[in-house]
Each structure stands twice: as structure tokens, then as C-alpha cells.
Amino acid sequence: MPVVTLLTDFGTADGFVAAMKGVLLTIAPDAGLVDVAHDIAPGDVEAGAWVLSQYWNLFPPGTVHLTVIDPGVGGARRAIALVADHRFVVAPDNGLVTYVVRAAASWRCVELAEPRYMRPGLSATFHGRDIFAPVAAHLARGVGLERLGPALNEVRMLDIQPPEKAEGEIRGRIAHVDRFGNLITDIPDDWVDEAWHIVVRGHAVGGLRRTYSDVDRGELVAVIGSMGTLEIAAREASAAERLGVARGDPVTATRGSFSR
Amino acid sequence: MPVVTLLTDFGTADGFVAAMKGVLLTIAPDAGLVDVAHDIAPGDVEAGAWVLSQYWNLFPPGTVHLTVIDPGVGGARRAIALVADHRFVVAPDNGLVTYVVRAAASWRCVELAEPRYMRPGLSATFHGRDIFAPVAAHLARGVGLERLGPALNEVRMLDIQPPEKAEGEIRGRIAHVDRFGNLITDIPDDWVDEAWHIVVRGHAVGGLRRTYSDVDRGELVAVIGSMGTLEIAAREASAAERLGVARGDPVTATRGSFSR
Amino acid sequence: MPVVTLLTDFGTADGFVAAMKGVLLTIAPDAGLVDVAHDIAPGDVEAGAWVLSQYWNLFPPGTVHLTVIDPGVGGARRAIALVADHRFVVAPDNGLVTYVVRAAASWRCVELAEPRYMRPGLSATFHGRDIFAPVAAHLARGVGLERLGPALNEVRMLDIQPPEKAEGEIRGRIAHVDRFGNLITDIPDDWVDEAWHIVVRGHAVGGLRRTYSDVDRGELVAVIGSMGTLEIAAREASAAERLGVARGDPVTATRGSFSR
């Protein structure tokens, strides 16, 4: 039974996701549908790209990840499907696959161009139902990627600066703020250890600890998060609120100044 | 594997939907459960009816649509099941099926009256768990509609005025406001073309375009929406907020005055 | 096909639940995943425990209930799995299973201690993905409970005072406030009848009725709720707002004073 996951910014209360599910199950009745999230902030492609990075390669090979955050629907942006490390992603070509492409050992991509794998009578406002869902269903049924359209050598990438490490200083950014107010950075775990002093937008956080409960309730703590990057949290509280910071804000680490 | 979809106003955080799912899977272990939405505004039957209209006939024949928005639970309202164009709907008889009945080529309906297809020890406050879920599960297992109770020739319909077209003027209404603030009207696509001038509660929107990106960011645009009706949007913004309008507000179109 | 249900306080918009689902389906590809809720208030173990009580034993025997509300992740709290009346629960040992253990005819519990049933490279911040999801998947595949770790004779219970009944007076509490603002108490149905007069934090509610629609719209009403306990509601309105009360507030019933 092939699995199709769904990530959108559609909410659920308008029935748009349900329409996609109906289309999916009509074409691929045996597909296992798995909801990821539908409450991504409307049009927030960067949030969607980050969320996709959390799960895409944890699913079994052959899984189809249907991802529709598509503020440019009906306009000039392309529609794409790619296979990365044996998992498929179907998406608008607007940067949603940025982290997948960066992390994958290998990937191939096509532009969706074959009407036979789309819904007849294509709407101009709902490609989730009319293009992305039917294509995902056909992939789940085993249709080959190359049959969906011409190969692409490039996809659109989000313009996100990677972290930098110089002698005694690391400069990264908050890549995501989660529901708990934890600040998930882009700084890899093997760049930092207890000897580094961490600062978020001017606020000293101190040095690296093992887990949240290594500090008292409400205190700030730097740990290695679940995806192997530096994370700043407040124990059983929101670090984002405490520090008044948001996605994109700078995080720096300096070495040897921990005793200050 | 029969599919059972679930639409409620229960939210998820109270476990009521989970209770229904447990009952469903106990009776029909092979049913594929598909969440539609549980965040319909409490008691908003019209919203539920509109949402149901978006997906009911996109699912495979035989699908059972379980829909519980039921402010009158335990009172005098009937409980019903119907089959419309080969899909089943199980619901309280309060207007939830209005758009299904209007759109279906044919339908048959029964009143749920057979205790053998309900949960023993019926509660007076949770018919979702005790009546609607078990009935949906039995339908998914192949129990015939007519075994559930006596036939009904009529169901309750919402009192929604259909759109009107006179010489040179169309009067419709906002049937739904979606998550993005798009105003979805009840005016069919074949009533309007570029020659019509569209006005929403006194605000001139102009003429029909093909898609959102035919205007600049933030500008209002009239398009044919994904269900084949006139829709007023603001590109990558909320038309509902921009215009201060809501479901039920009037939308008019006049012909030949586009040059104004 | 074994069923695995998921209850968390993770929200869905960070991809954490999706990561757990990927891990589950990689280990147990045939498991049927059923979402319960992911919008429990962050860290609200008591809410999670109450929600779990609504559905755990309505699912078929063999079902695995994965429940992760885990403010103490990475700290000293144990991770557990138990079987209660033929359903499994996998959870942090922080009181989440309180109502299950109270209600079950019999239960057995183990501490999760076998790394072979966990994800290699355990994180310190995301045991949902690295411990609880893989263990749930292995249980769904039929791995015996006793293989997961050493038996426990006790689990942590929430410190919730049970209701008390004395001559002519019952003292209980609001165990849960649901989405509709209904006040669900812990007072069992067979303790009260029409002869009891019910008071919520100083507000007289009157005597027991059969269902919500036995009073006019907006009026307060006491009924027996869907789990067989006393519930105070306001018809098609929020009793919680009307009375300004919350979970934990006292509810009392006195006998024979109904004529007041």
C-alpha cells in the first residue's frame, strides 16, 4: 500500500483538503493517506519547506509527499515532481523543496506537463485538486516520474543564507520557531560544544546543555535539537516570547568566552 | 476497503472524534477513515453544508460521509442517512445535506430508526458516537440503506435564496468565505463573462479575470473559482478583510457598464 | 491491520507528528494510523489524560494508543507501555494514564528500556519520534509487552481528588471543559437524580434534565453527559463563559432542596 502524505496551508474548514483526498482515493483507492499539516500560515513557503525537511526521509521508500503551499497558483510558476532518495515530492516550484534538495544524496525532477495525469477541466485557482493530487495518486500507483513531463535540471530554491563558521565565531539564524516557542537554528551540532557561548539577538543564553531539564523551569537553555542543530529553549516556557525573537533572527556563538 | 469520511464541529481536543473513530473501527475494522474537518464553527450548519458540497461526489462510489454538526442533539430533529449519486451521507436532519440534495442527479433517504444499528445505551448528548458513527460503519460494511429505517420523501433544507438573473443584472450572495479571505459566491460561471461589472456590497470589483495573478499583489480580482462559481479575491491578501464583508452579503453583476 | 492512535500536544505545523508517523510506518507499514488530537494545550497532562479516557476502550482490542504530552522529556521521568483491558498505551510516566488505570479491569505495565525497540541515536528532546513511536510500532507488529523492559507495579497518577458523597451532599469537580463550553464533572450518573439541586461555584443550576433542548436557548441545564457523569451546559451557548468557571472548580449537589 503506497503512502501519500499531505502538507498544505489550506486549513481544513473549507473542504479543499477533502476535495484533494477524494481525487486521490478515486485514482489510487489503496493509497494510505497521512495528514502532515494543513495549518501552515497562508502562503508561508519557507515554513512549509522547513516542515517538509522534518519528515520527508523518515517515511518508507516510495512514499509520495504531496505539498501544496501555492500563493502563485494559476500564474507563471511551474508545477513539479521530484524523486529524492527514493521518496517523491509533488509541489509548486516555489522553493518548497529547498531543504529536501539540499539534504538528498541524489534527486531527479520533472515539470508537470501531461494533461492525462491531471483532472479534466483544470481550474485556475485550485491546482491542489486538479494537478498535484492526481499526479501524486498516479505516482502512488507506480506511474514513472519521467512520464509526467520533461526533466528539469534546476528547481527554485529559497534565498536562505547558510550558517558560517570562522575562527572562534559562528553566525547562524533561527530557522524555525516551533509551537512551544523553541528556537531551532541552522547551526549543526558538530560545530558547537560546551566551550561555545551562545547569543540570540543580543541575549546571552550561555553554553550547551544536554536537555531542557538541565535548567530550572522558565530558564533559557541551549541544547542540540531533534534534527541535529543548535536549539534555544526555555524550560516549559516559550523562548521566543521571552526573547522577543522570530524566524530569521541571528544566532551567534563565540568560543572561549564562556567564563564571562 | 470502504472509505468513511468525518466532518464535525467537535474540534479534536476533547476526544469526541476519537470516540467516534473507535466505534467505527470496532464495527468496520477495514474501513478507511478520512478526516475532512473538525473545526467548523460550533453549530454552524450552513458552513458544514457548504464544505460537504466541496467533496462529497469527488470520493469513490460507496464512500460514506459521516457529518455531525448537531446543535439540536437529543431534541426533536430526526437523524437521517441518504444515498446520493452512489455516495452515502449520514447526518442530523437539520439542513446539512442541502447542497448535496440540490446537486445530486438522484437521492433516496431514510430516517434512522433501527436500534440494532446504534450503540446500546444511547446517550442524550452524543449521537455522533451512539447513532451516526455506528450507522456509518454498518453502511460501510454493506448494510442496505432501507434496513436503517423508514423512507423519507423530504429532508430539511437550509433557507438559502438561490441567485437570480434578470435582463442585465445578476443578484447573488457570498456563499462562503474561505481561509484566505476569498469570497465564494453562488453565481454560476456560465452567467458571467468579461462584459459584466461586479459589485460586492457597494464595492466595485471590476470585470472577470482568469486567475489571481492577473492583478498586482493586494488588488481585488474576480475569477471563476474552483467549484465553477464567481469568486472575489485579493491577490495574496484577504478580500473579506479588505471589503469588510461576510457570508450572506450580496454580490451583484451588471452588464455593459464595465467602462464606468 | 493493527491500529495506532496518536494523541500529542505537538500541534501539526512543526512536522513533529509527521516525523512520528514516518517512523511508525517504516517499522509497521500495515498499521492504520488514526489521529486523535495534536492541539492539547502544551504540557497539559491532565487534559491529555481526560481525553484518553474518552476513547481508549472504544477501539478494537489490540489497538495501540500512542500518547505523547511530555513536558519532562529528556529528564528523569520514565517512559512506559501498558496493556489495559486488551488495549496498549505508550506514554511518558507522568500521569497521562491515570484514568485508564482507574477504569481498567486489569492492567500490566513495563518501563521502556530496550534500545533495540528505539531509534538509534536517541535525541534528548524528541522521545515521541525516537522512543514512543518505534515502541508503538513494534507493539502493533506483535512484539510482546514484556520484551520492552522490566515490569512496573506502579505508575505515576495525577493528584486528582475523587468525588465524595455524604448524607444529602455530593462534592465533585469540573473534570473537563469541552469546545462547546460544557462543564463535564466527575460525579457519576447513579449518584444523582431529579431530586438533587446542583450548584457550580455558587451558581444554582437547578435539577437534572434529560437533554440540552429541555431548556430554552442560552439557559443552563444539568444533564447526564456522554460518559455517564453529570454535565452542566448552556443550550447552544457556553456554560463555562456564562459562569466564569474552569477545570478543577467545585460542583456540589444537595438533596431535597430543589424547591428553593
XYZ file of C-alpha atoms in Angstrom, chain B:
260
model
C -11.874 -1.152 1.586
C -14.808 1.213 2.077
C -13.982 4.824 2.948
C -15.705 6.749 5.746
C -15.090 10.499 5.875
C -15.661 12.563 9.013
C -16.914 16.158 9.186
C -17.800 17.629 12.587
C -17.758 20.785 14.674
C -16.328 18.858 17.648
C -12.749 20.064 17.477
C -10.275 17.327 18.261
C -9.067 18.329 21.732
C -11.971 16.739 23.632
C -11.601 13.225 22.231
C -15.146 13.120 20.840
C -13.982 12.479 17.277
C -11.646 9.775 18.557
C -14.567 8.113 20.324
C -16.446 8.050 17.007
C -13.393 6.573 15.258
C -13.134 3.838 17.869
C -16.795 2.930 17.363
C -16.350 2.968 13.567
C -13.316 0.689 13.606
C -14.861 -1.714 16.077
C -17.825 -2.290 13.741
C -15.958 -1.904 10.421
C -12.288 -2.752 11.079
C -11.348 -2.438 7.409
C -12.910 0.989 6.853
C -10.500 3.691 5.731
C -11.108 6.722 7.917
C -10.551 10.097 6.252
C -10.700 13.309 8.264
C -12.401 16.180 6.484
C -12.599 18.834 9.199
C -13.482 19.110 12.862
C -13.046 22.876 13.191
C -16.337 24.006 11.698
C -17.627 26.828 13.940
C -19.759 25.237 16.683
C -23.281 24.698 15.400
C -22.677 26.341 12.003
C -24.810 24.024 9.892
C -24.609 26.246 6.801
C -20.798 26.151 6.836
C -20.908 22.384 7.143
C -23.371 22.076 4.275
C -21.145 24.198 2.045
C -17.996 22.261 2.972
C -19.738 18.948 2.264
C -20.618 20.258 -1.199
C -16.900 20.601 -1.995
C -16.005 16.933 -1.721
C -18.961 14.566 -1.403
C -19.013 13.487 -5.055
C -15.226 13.558 -5.546
C -14.874 10.405 -3.443
C -15.322 6.932 -4.940
C -18.835 5.483 -5.214
C -19.729 3.695 -1.996
C -17.981 6.214 0.233
C -19.815 7.017 3.472
C -19.751 10.676 4.500
C -20.313 10.991 8.239
C -21.306 14.584 9.048
C -22.162 15.679 12.564
C -22.900 19.338 13.181
C -25.763 18.916 15.505
C -26.818 21.777 17.767
C -30.189 20.079 18.243
C -28.782 16.791 19.558
C -31.164 14.949 21.836
C -34.103 17.104 20.729
C -36.807 16.626 18.118
C -34.684 16.748 14.966
C -34.521 13.489 13.019
C -31.375 11.508 12.227
C -31.043 10.501 8.579
C -28.971 8.608 6.053
C -29.192 9.122 2.345
C -27.585 7.853 -0.796
C -26.969 10.477 -3.469
C -25.294 9.583 -6.751
C -23.838 6.423 -5.152
C -22.320 8.131 -2.098
C -23.845 7.861 1.370
C -24.342 10.728 3.810
C -25.194 10.160 7.481
C -26.309 13.312 9.290
C -28.763 15.028 11.583
C -31.740 16.280 9.560
C -31.026 19.982 10.022
C -30.067 21.162 6.534
C -26.526 19.736 6.387
C -27.358 17.875 3.171
C -28.920 20.905 1.425
C -26.289 21.292 -1.294
C -25.931 17.536 -1.811
C -29.640 17.149 -2.452
C -29.656 20.163 -4.780
C -26.719 18.845 -6.812
C -27.469 15.116 -6.933
C -28.971 13.563 -10.025
C -30.923 11.275 -7.699
C -31.146 10.547 -3.997
C -33.020 8.369 -1.505
C -33.268 8.985 2.225
C -34.284 7.121 5.365
C -34.848 8.128 8.964
C -32.505 6.306 11.331
C -34.813 4.260 13.495
C -33.320 0.804 13.984
C -31.686 0.448 17.411
C -29.792 -2.633 16.211
C -27.553 -0.333 14.147
C -26.952 2.050 17.044
C -24.910 1.821 20.211
C -26.683 0.223 23.163
C -27.382 2.678 25.981
C -27.827 5.695 23.746
C -26.735 8.966 25.363
C -28.861 12.090 25.016
C -25.886 14.335 24.219
C -23.561 12.439 21.843
C -25.382 10.943 18.880
C -22.167 11.205 16.842
C -20.777 8.313 18.838
C -24.011 6.471 19.554
C -26.049 6.802 16.335
C -24.198 8.388 13.407
C -20.855 6.561 13.721
C -22.316 3.062 14.120
C -24.759 3.645 11.257
C -21.925 4.881 9.027
C -19.897 1.806 9.925
C -22.770 -0.519 9.075
C -23.254 1.232 5.718
C -19.522 0.814 5.055
C -19.940 -2.900 5.773
C -22.669 -3.110 3.170
C -25.875 -2.931 5.205
C -28.628 -1.687 2.890
C -29.956 1.834 3.403
C -33.553 0.617 3.602
C -32.724 -1.531 6.646
C -31.848 1.528 8.719
C -35.364 2.897 8.968
C -38.407 4.146 7.049
C -38.028 6.078 3.801
C -38.359 9.850 3.855
C -39.579 11.840 0.877
C -38.281 15.125 2.190
C -35.312 16.365 4.175
C -34.863 19.707 5.886
C -33.256 22.284 3.609
C -31.492 25.478 4.625
C -33.424 28.604 3.681
C -30.874 29.949 1.214
C -32.109 32.130 -1.628
C -30.663 30.964 -4.986
C -29.059 33.587 -7.263
C -31.289 35.481 -9.735
C -30.577 36.643 -13.248
C -32.662 39.331 -14.918
C -32.017 41.396 -18.046
C -28.601 42.937 -17.488
C -28.456 42.219 -13.738
C -27.440 39.287 -11.561
C -28.075 39.146 -7.803
C -26.236 36.526 -5.789
C -24.665 36.191 -2.357
C -21.410 35.247 -0.700
C -21.927 31.545 -0.077
C -18.639 31.030 1.784
C -15.555 32.906 2.914
C -12.517 30.652 2.837
C -9.336 30.645 4.957
C -7.612 33.021 2.553
C -10.462 35.536 2.743
C -11.681 34.667 -0.763
C -15.380 35.360 -1.282
C -17.005 32.392 -2.964
C -20.363 33.318 -4.461
C -23.295 31.257 -5.695
C -23.245 32.851 -9.186
C -22.560 30.154 -11.825
C -19.688 30.614 -14.258
C -21.911 30.485 -17.332
C -23.900 33.512 -16.155
C -20.947 35.913 -16.301
C -18.155 36.868 -18.675
C -15.796 39.803 -19.161
C -18.703 42.071 -20.079
C -20.135 42.003 -16.540
C -19.209 44.503 -13.857
C -19.119 43.027 -10.365
C -20.017 44.803 -7.125
C -19.737 43.398 -3.592
C -21.764 45.353 -1.063
C -21.170 48.619 -2.826
C -17.511 47.971 -3.674
C -16.752 47.800 -7.401
C -14.526 44.830 -8.194
C -14.431 45.300 -11.974
C -14.642 42.566 -14.571
C -13.780 38.900 -14.692
C -10.131 37.773 -14.968
C -8.626 34.335 -15.417
C -6.653 33.934 -12.180
C -5.363 35.689 -9.062
C -2.048 36.691 -10.566
C -3.737 38.689 -13.325
C -3.687 41.606 -10.878
C -0.986 43.092 -8.665
C -0.422 41.880 -5.095
C -3.190 43.024 -2.754
C -5.564 44.066 -5.551
C -9.102 42.779 -5.848
C -9.879 40.350 -8.623
C -12.962 38.467 -9.807
C -12.337 34.970 -11.137
C -14.208 31.731 -11.697
C -13.452 29.698 -8.576
C -12.667 26.031 -8.288
C -16.318 24.943 -7.989
C -17.411 26.832 -11.057
C -18.869 29.905 -9.403
C -17.842 33.555 -9.335
C -15.227 34.298 -6.681
C -13.838 37.617 -5.479
C -10.298 37.539 -4.128
C -7.470 39.883 -3.225
C -4.170 38.579 -4.581
C -2.142 37.105 -1.698
C -4.413 39.007 0.708
C -7.902 38.728 2.234
C -10.774 40.139 0.195
C -13.081 39.612 3.185
C -10.946 41.900 5.351
C -10.382 44.434 2.597
C -14.107 44.796 1.954
C -15.397 44.081 5.449
C -17.884 41.513 4.178
C -19.074 38.115 5.342
C -21.104 35.095 4.281
C -24.586 36.068 3.142
C -23.653 39.550 1.911
C -24.987 40.443 -1.554
C -22.969 40.282 -4.766
C -24.348 41.892 -7.901
C -23.209 41.947 -11.501
C -24.430 44.387 -14.124
C -23.872 44.157 -17.821
C -22.349 46.650 -20.206
C -21.336 49.118 -17.542
C -17.792 47.810 -17.423
C -16.388 51.019 -18.930
C -17.561 53.083 -15.943
